[in-house]
Coordinates of C-alpha atoms in Angstrom, one line a residue:
M173 CA 114.8 116.4 134.0
L174 CA 114.6 116.6 130.5
Y175 CA 112.4 114.0 128.3
L176 CA 113.9 113.2 124.4
G177 CA 111.9 111.7 121.8
I178 CA 113.8 110.1 118.9
D179 CA 112.6 108.9 115.7
Q180 CA 115.5 106.9 114.0
H181 CA 115.8 106.4 110.5
A182 CA 119.0 105.3 108.4
K183 CA 120.5 108.8 107.7
Q184 CA 118.9 111.0 110.0
L185 CA 117.4 111.1 113.8
T186 CA 114.4 113.4 114.4
I187 CA 114.5 114.9 117.7
S188 CA 111.6 116.3 120.0
L189 CA 113.0 117.7 123.5
R190 CA 110.7 118.7 126.5
D191 CA 111.2 120.0 130.0
E192 CA 109.8 119.0 133.3
A193 CA 106.6 121.2 132.1
G194 CA 106.0 119.4 129.0
D195 CA 107.1 122.4 126.8
I196 CA 109.1 121.9 123.7
R197 CA 112.6 122.8 124.3
L198 CA 114.1 121.6 120.8
R199 CA 113.0 120.2 117.4
R200 CA 115.4 119.3 115.0
Q201 CA 117.0 116.8 112.8
V202 CA 120.4 115.3 113.4
S203 CA 122.5 113.3 111.0
T204 CA 123.5 109.8 112.0
Q205 CA 127.2 110.5 110.7
P206 CA 129.3 109.6 113.9
E207 CA 130.6 113.0 113.9
R208 CA 127.4 115.0 113.9
C209 CA 125.8 112.5 116.4
A210 CA 128.8 113.2 118.9
E211 CA 128.7 116.6 118.8
F212 CA 124.8 116.9 119.3
F213 CA 124.7 114.4 122.3
T214 CA 127.7 116.4 123.9
K215 CA 125.9 119.6 123.9
L216 CA 122.5 117.8 125.2
N217 CA 124.5 116.3 127.9
E218 CA 126.0 119.6 128.8
K219 CA 122.6 121.2 128.8
A220 CA 120.7 118.3 130.5
T221 CA 123.4 118.1 133.2
A222 CA 122.1 121.6 134.8
E223 CA 118.6 120.1 134.7
G224 CA 118.9 116.8 136.2
G225 CA 119.8 114.9 133.0
Y226 CA 117.6 113.4 130.3
I227 CA 115.6 110.4 129.8
A228 CA 115.0 109.2 125.9
I229 CA 112.3 107.0 124.2
V230 CA 113.0 105.1 120.9
E231 CA 110.9 103.0 118.8
V232 CA 112.4 99.6 118.0
C233 CA 113.8 98.8 114.7
G234 CA 116.4 96.7 112.7
F235 CA 119.1 99.1 113.4
N236 CA 118.9 100.4 116.9
D237 CA 122.1 98.8 118.5
W238 CA 124.4 101.4 117.9
L239 CA 122.0 104.5 119.3
L240 CA 121.3 102.5 122.2
A241 CA 124.8 101.9 123.1
I242 CA 125.8 105.6 122.6
L243 CA 123.1 107.1 124.7
P244 CA 124.2 105.9 128.2
Q245 CA 127.8 107.2 127.1
Y246 CA 126.3 110.8 126.7
G247 CA 124.8 110.8 130.1
C248 CA 121.2 109.4 129.3
A249 CA 119.8 108.2 132.6
K250 CA 117.4 105.8 131.2
T251 CA 116.5 104.5 127.6
V252 CA 112.9 103.4 126.9
L253 CA 112.3 101.1 124.2
I254 CA 108.9 100.6 122.5
Q255 CA 107.1 98.9 119.7
P256 CA 105.8 101.0 116.8
T257 CA 102.3 102.0 116.9
K258 CA 99.7 101.7 114.0
K259 CA 100.7 104.4 111.1
L260 CA 98.3 107.3 111.2
K261 CA 97.0 108.9 108.3
I262 CA 98.9 111.9 108.6
K263 CA 102.4 110.7 109.3
T264 CA 105.9 112.9 109.4
D265 CA 108.9 112.3 111.4
R266 CA 108.3 115.6 113.5
R267 CA 105.0 114.3 114.4
D268 CA 106.4 110.9 115.5
A269 CA 109.2 112.2 117.6
H270 CA 106.7 114.7 119.1
A271 CA 104.3 112.0 120.0
L272 CA 107.3 110.0 121.6
S273 CA 108.5 112.8 123.8
E274 CA 105.0 113.5 124.9
L275 CA 104.6 109.9 125.8
L276 CA 107.5 109.9 127.9
W277 CA 106.8 113.0 129.6
T278 CA 103.0 112.0 130.6
N279 CA 104.5 108.5 132.1
R280 CA 107.3 110.5 134.1
D281 CA 105.8 110.0 137.7
R282 CA 105.2 106.0 136.6
M283 CA 109.1 105.8 135.8
R284 CA 110.1 107.4 138.9
D285 CA 108.0 104.9 140.8
G286 CA 109.6 102.2 138.8
L287 CA 106.6 101.2 136.8
P288 CA 106.1 100.1 133.3
I289 CA 104.8 103.1 130.9
T290 CA 101.2 103.1 129.7
G291 CA 100.0 103.7 126.1
A292 CA 102.5 101.7 124.6
R293 CA 104.1 98.2 124.2
Q294 CA 107.6 98.2 126.2
V295 CA 110.1 96.3 124.9
V296 CA 112.9 94.8 127.6
L297 CA 116.4 95.0 126.3
P298 CA 118.1 91.5 126.2
T299 CA 121.4 90.7 127.7
K300 CA 124.6 90.4 125.8
H301 CA 124.4 86.8 125.7
H302 CA 120.7 86.5 124.7
A303 CA 121.3 89.4 122.0
E304 CA 124.2 87.2 120.5
S305 CA 122.3 84.2 120.4
Q306 CA 119.1 86.0 118.8
R307 CA 121.2 86.9 115.8
I308 CA 122.7 83.7 115.6
T309 CA 119.5 81.9 115.3
L310 CA 118.2 84.4 113.0
L311 CA 121.2 83.7 110.6
R312 CA 120.5 79.9 110.9
K313 CA 117.1 80.3 109.9
D314 CA 117.9 82.4 107.1
A315 CA 120.8 79.7 106.0
G316 CA 118.0 77.0 106.0
R317 CA 115.9 79.4 103.9
M318 CA 118.3 79.9 101.4
R319 CA 119.4 76.0 101.3
T320 CA 115.9 75.3 100.5
K321 CA 115.4 77.7 97.9
A322 CA 118.6 76.4 96.3
T323 CA 117.1 72.9 96.8
N324 CA 113.8 73.8 94.9
R325 CA 115.5 75.5 92.0
I326 CA 117.4 72.0 91.2
K327 CA 114.3 70.3 91.3
H328 CA 112.7 72.9 89.1
I329 CA 115.5 72.7 86.6
L330 CA 115.1 68.5 86.7
R331 CA 111.3 68.6 86.4
R332 CA 111.7 71.1 83.3
H333 CA 113.3 68.3 81.6
N334 CA 111.6 65.4 83.4
L335 CA 114.7 64.0 84.8
Q336 CA 113.5 63.7 88.4
W337 CA 112.6 59.9 88.0
Q338 CA 116.4 59.4 87.1
M339 CA 117.5 60.5 90.6
P340 CA 119.6 57.6 92.3
T341 CA 117.9 58.3 95.7
K342 CA 114.4 59.4 96.9
T343 CA 115.6 62.1 99.3
F344 CA 117.3 65.1 98.1
P345 CA 120.0 66.3 98.7
S346 CA 122.2 63.2 99.4
V347 CA 125.8 62.8 98.5
K348 CA 124.9 60.3 95.8
A349 CA 122.1 62.5 94.2
I350 CA 124.6 65.5 94.0
A351 CA 127.5 63.5 92.6
W352 CA 124.8 62.4 89.9
L353 CA 123.7 66.1 89.2
K354 CA 127.2 67.1 88.7
T355 CA 127.6 64.7 85.6
L356 CA 124.3 64.9 84.4
S357 CA 123.8 65.6 80.7
L358 CA 121.8 69.2 80.2
P359 CA 121.6 72.0 77.5
P360 CA 124.5 74.6 78.0
V361 CA 122.4 77.1 80.0
Q362 CA 120.7 74.6 82.2
R363 CA 124.0 73.1 82.6
Q364 CA 125.2 76.4 83.8
E365 CA 122.4 77.1 86.0
M366 CA 122.8 73.5 87.6
D367 CA 126.3 74.0 88.6
W368 CA 125.4 77.6 90.1
Q369 CA 122.7 76.2 92.2
L370 CA 124.9 73.4 93.4
E371 CA 127.5 75.8 94.4
E372 CA 124.9 77.5 96.4
L373 CA 123.6 74.3 97.8
E374 CA 127.0 73.6 99.0
R375 CA 127.8 77.0 100.5
W376 CA 124.3 77.3 102.4
T377 CA 124.6 73.6 103.8
K378 CA 128.2 74.5 105.2
R379 CA 127.1 77.8 106.8
M380 CA 124.3 75.8 108.3
N381 CA 126.7 73.3 110.0
D382 CA 129.0 75.9 111.1
L383 CA 126.2 77.6 112.7
E384 CA 125.0 74.6 114.3
V385 CA 128.5 74.0 116.2
I386 CA 128.3 77.8 117.1
I387 CA 124.8 77.3 118.7
I388 CA 125.9 74.2 120.5
N389 CA 128.7 75.7 121.9
Q390 CA 126.2 78.8 122.7
C391 CA 124.1 76.2 124.7
Q392 CA 126.9 74.6 126.9
G393 CA 126.0 75.3 130.9
D394 CA 122.7 76.8 130.4
A395 CA 120.1 74.8 132.4
M396 CA 117.1 76.3 130.8
V397 CA 118.0 75.3 127.3
D398 CA 118.6 71.8 128.7
R399 CA 115.2 71.9 130.0
I400 CA 113.6 73.3 126.9
R401 CA 115.1 70.0 124.9
T402 CA 112.7 67.9 127.0
I403 CA 110.2 68.9 124.8
P404 CA 109.6 66.5 122.0
G405 CA 111.7 67.6 118.5
C406 CA 113.5 70.3 120.4
A407 CA 117.1 70.5 119.8
H408 CA 119.7 73.2 120.5
Y409 CA 118.6 75.5 118.0
S410 CA 114.9 75.6 118.8
A411 CA 115.6 75.7 122.6
L412 CA 118.2 78.2 122.4
S413 CA 115.8 80.4 119.9
L414 CA 112.9 80.3 122.6
V415 CA 115.1 80.7 125.8
C416 CA 116.8 84.1 124.3
R417 CA 113.4 85.3 123.3
V418 CA 112.0 85.1 126.7
G419 CA 114.6 86.7 128.9
D420 CA 113.7 86.6 132.4
P421 CA 110.7 84.2 132.7
H422 CA 109.7 85.6 136.2
R423 CA 108.4 89.0 134.4
F424 CA 105.5 86.5 133.4
P425 CA 103.0 86.5 136.0
K426 CA 100.9 83.6 134.6
G427 CA 101.7 81.2 131.9
K428 CA 99.4 82.6 129.4
S429 CA 101.1 85.8 129.7
L430 CA 104.2 84.2 127.6
A431 CA 101.1 83.3 125.0
H432 CA 100.1 86.7 125.0
Y433 CA 103.9 88.3 124.8
W434 CA 104.4 86.0 121.9
G435 CA 101.1 87.2 120.1
L436 CA 99.4 83.8 120.2
T437 CA 96.1 84.9 122.1
P438 CA 93.1 86.2 120.2
G439 CA 92.3 89.8 119.5
V440 CA 89.1 91.1 120.9
N441 CA 86.8 93.5 119.2
D442 CA 84.1 94.5 121.7
S443 CA 81.6 97.7 121.1
G444 CA 78.2 98.4 123.0
E445 CA 76.4 95.3 123.0
G446 CA 78.4 93.2 121.2
T447 CA 80.6 91.6 123.5
G448 CA 82.9 88.6 123.5
R449 CA 83.9 89.0 119.5
R450 CA 87.6 87.0 119.5
G451 CA 89.4 87.4 116.2
R452 CA 92.7 86.3 115.1
I453 CA 95.6 85.9 116.9
T454 CA 97.4 89.1 117.6
K455 CA 100.9 88.2 116.1
A456 CA 102.3 91.1 118.5
G457 CA 105.4 89.5 119.6
S458 CA 108.5 87.7 118.2
T459 CA 107.7 86.1 114.6
M460 CA 110.6 83.7 115.2
A461 CA 109.5 82.4 118.5
R462 CA 105.9 81.6 116.6
W463 CA 107.7 80.0 113.8
V464 CA 109.9 77.9 115.9
L465 CA 106.8 76.8 118.0
A466 CA 105.0 75.9 114.8
Q467 CA 107.8 73.4 113.9
I468 CA 107.8 72.0 117.4
T469 CA 104.2 71.6 117.3
L470 CA 104.2 69.1 114.4
H471 CA 106.8 67.1 116.3
C472 CA 104.9 67.1 119.4
L473 CA 101.8 65.8 117.8
R474 CA 103.9 63.1 116.3
H475 CA 105.8 61.9 119.2
D476 CA 103.4 62.9 122.3
P477 CA 100.1 61.0 122.6
V478 CA 98.9 63.0 125.6
M479 CA 99.1 66.5 123.3
K480 CA 97.8 64.6 120.4
A481 CA 94.7 63.4 122.3
W482 CA 94.1 67.2 123.2
Y483 CA 94.4 68.3 119.9
K484 CA 92.0 66.1 118.1
P485 CA 88.6 67.1 119.5
I486 CA 89.6 70.8 118.6
K487 CA 90.7 70.0 115.2
N488 CA 87.5 68.0 114.6
R489 CA 85.6 71.1 116.0
R490 CA 87.4 74.1 114.4
G491 CA 89.9 72.6 111.8
S492 CA 93.9 71.7 112.1
K493 CA 94.9 75.2 111.7
I494 CA 93.2 76.5 114.8
A495 CA 93.8 73.4 116.3
R496 CA 97.5 73.7 115.8
V497 CA 97.5 77.5 117.0
A498 CA 96.0 76.0 120.2
V499 CA 98.7 73.7 120.7
M500 CA 101.3 76.3 120.0
R501 CA 99.6 78.4 122.8
K502 CA 99.5 75.7 125.2
L503 CA 103.3 74.8 124.5
A504 CA 104.3 78.8 125.3
V505 CA 102.4 78.1 128.5
I506 CA 104.3 74.9 129.5
I507 CA 107.6 76.7 128.4
R508 CA 107.0 79.6 130.6
N509 CA 106.1 77.0 133.6
M510 CA 109.2 75.0 132.6
M511 CA 111.3 77.9 132.9
V512 CA 110.0 79.3 136.2
H513 CA 109.3 76.0 138.2
E514 CA 112.4 74.5 136.8
Q515 CA 110.5 71.2 135.7
T516 CA 110.9 69.2 132.8
Y517 CA 108.2 69.1 129.8
Q518 CA 106.4 66.0 130.8
E519 CA 106.1 67.3 134.5
C520 CA 104.8 70.9 133.0
R521 CA 102.3 68.9 130.8
D522 CA 101.0 66.4 133.4
A523 CA 100.3 69.3 136.0
M524 CA 98.7 71.8 133.4
L525 CA 96.2 69.2 131.9
N526 CA 95.5 67.8 135.7
R527 CA 94.7 71.4 136.8
R528 CA 92.5 71.9 133.7
K529 CA 90.4 68.6 134.4
R530 CA 89.9 69.9 138.2
Q531 CA 88.8 73.3 136.9
L532 CA 86.4 71.5 134.6
A533 CA 85.2 69.1 137.1
A534 CA 84.7 72.0 139.8
N535 CA 82.7 74.0 137.4
K536 CA 80.5 71.2 136.3
P537 CA 76.8 71.7 137.7
A538 CA 75.9 69.0 140.2
A539 CA 73.3 66.4 138.5

């Protein structure tokens, strides 16, 4: 068996190939041009066939899709995808590829036994349906951000001329307010800028509406999405964003495992006698999942009196920001339990809070 480490960039792949003894068999760079990649991986497959095949390891990045698709076509027995590690002071592409192949070689026995690798945070590849859902929800988030940016620029033009008081509606954007802005008298340059921003607002609003239709169609027949939608303030977009970033919920042995996976648990910095030092949350997982959970948290605190009653004591002790993160972590635990036990939000929330009360009562010293 051969062990292939790939440091991927936009224009080239840096390759490090080891044999079963751990010795380097090949070090080189390969252009990402399709014909060059096809030529290299064809020769690699011919060489590896005589030695039992090969396994590849790649760091996750924003353009892994094409590489992960072609590796099985050229005889790769397994592809391991990991999150990038912290950057070293001395860093080159060759060093990175060398470290990846070494990591793969040292974990060869664990992979034969079907165990996860050690020394890196392994990424589980999503299914085709979940990968499409992840992309759609990211496009929806970007469209919402661009629409908000166009709205803020329009408001800024009005503030420069102190015209915000003349807007016919209190909320913006609205049909009446947009019609008023199209006929508003402004200096020539500002009038042209206003027209451009109105066009941008209309374009991004249309894209958001189109994506909402696609998201609703993507959710059809998905029982997990329907259960997640029982959370206050969680519609199709938020539910699909979370479900497609969980994948198989049974790979998380406990509810807090999902909170840790999404980077919502505090970091630890223990050394010597200084133990129990807890820092900020690790932010090690999906930024999109944390962002959606932050939006859902605001709705839960408005519409769920039970969660709000749990939130208030933490807010009084530690402040609102830390308390909201605690609610996000609690929601991650509830979401995992909802998906595993096939229960609604209210059932999982009440079961978790009752379990916590029993634990506190059991640990309370007798009077």
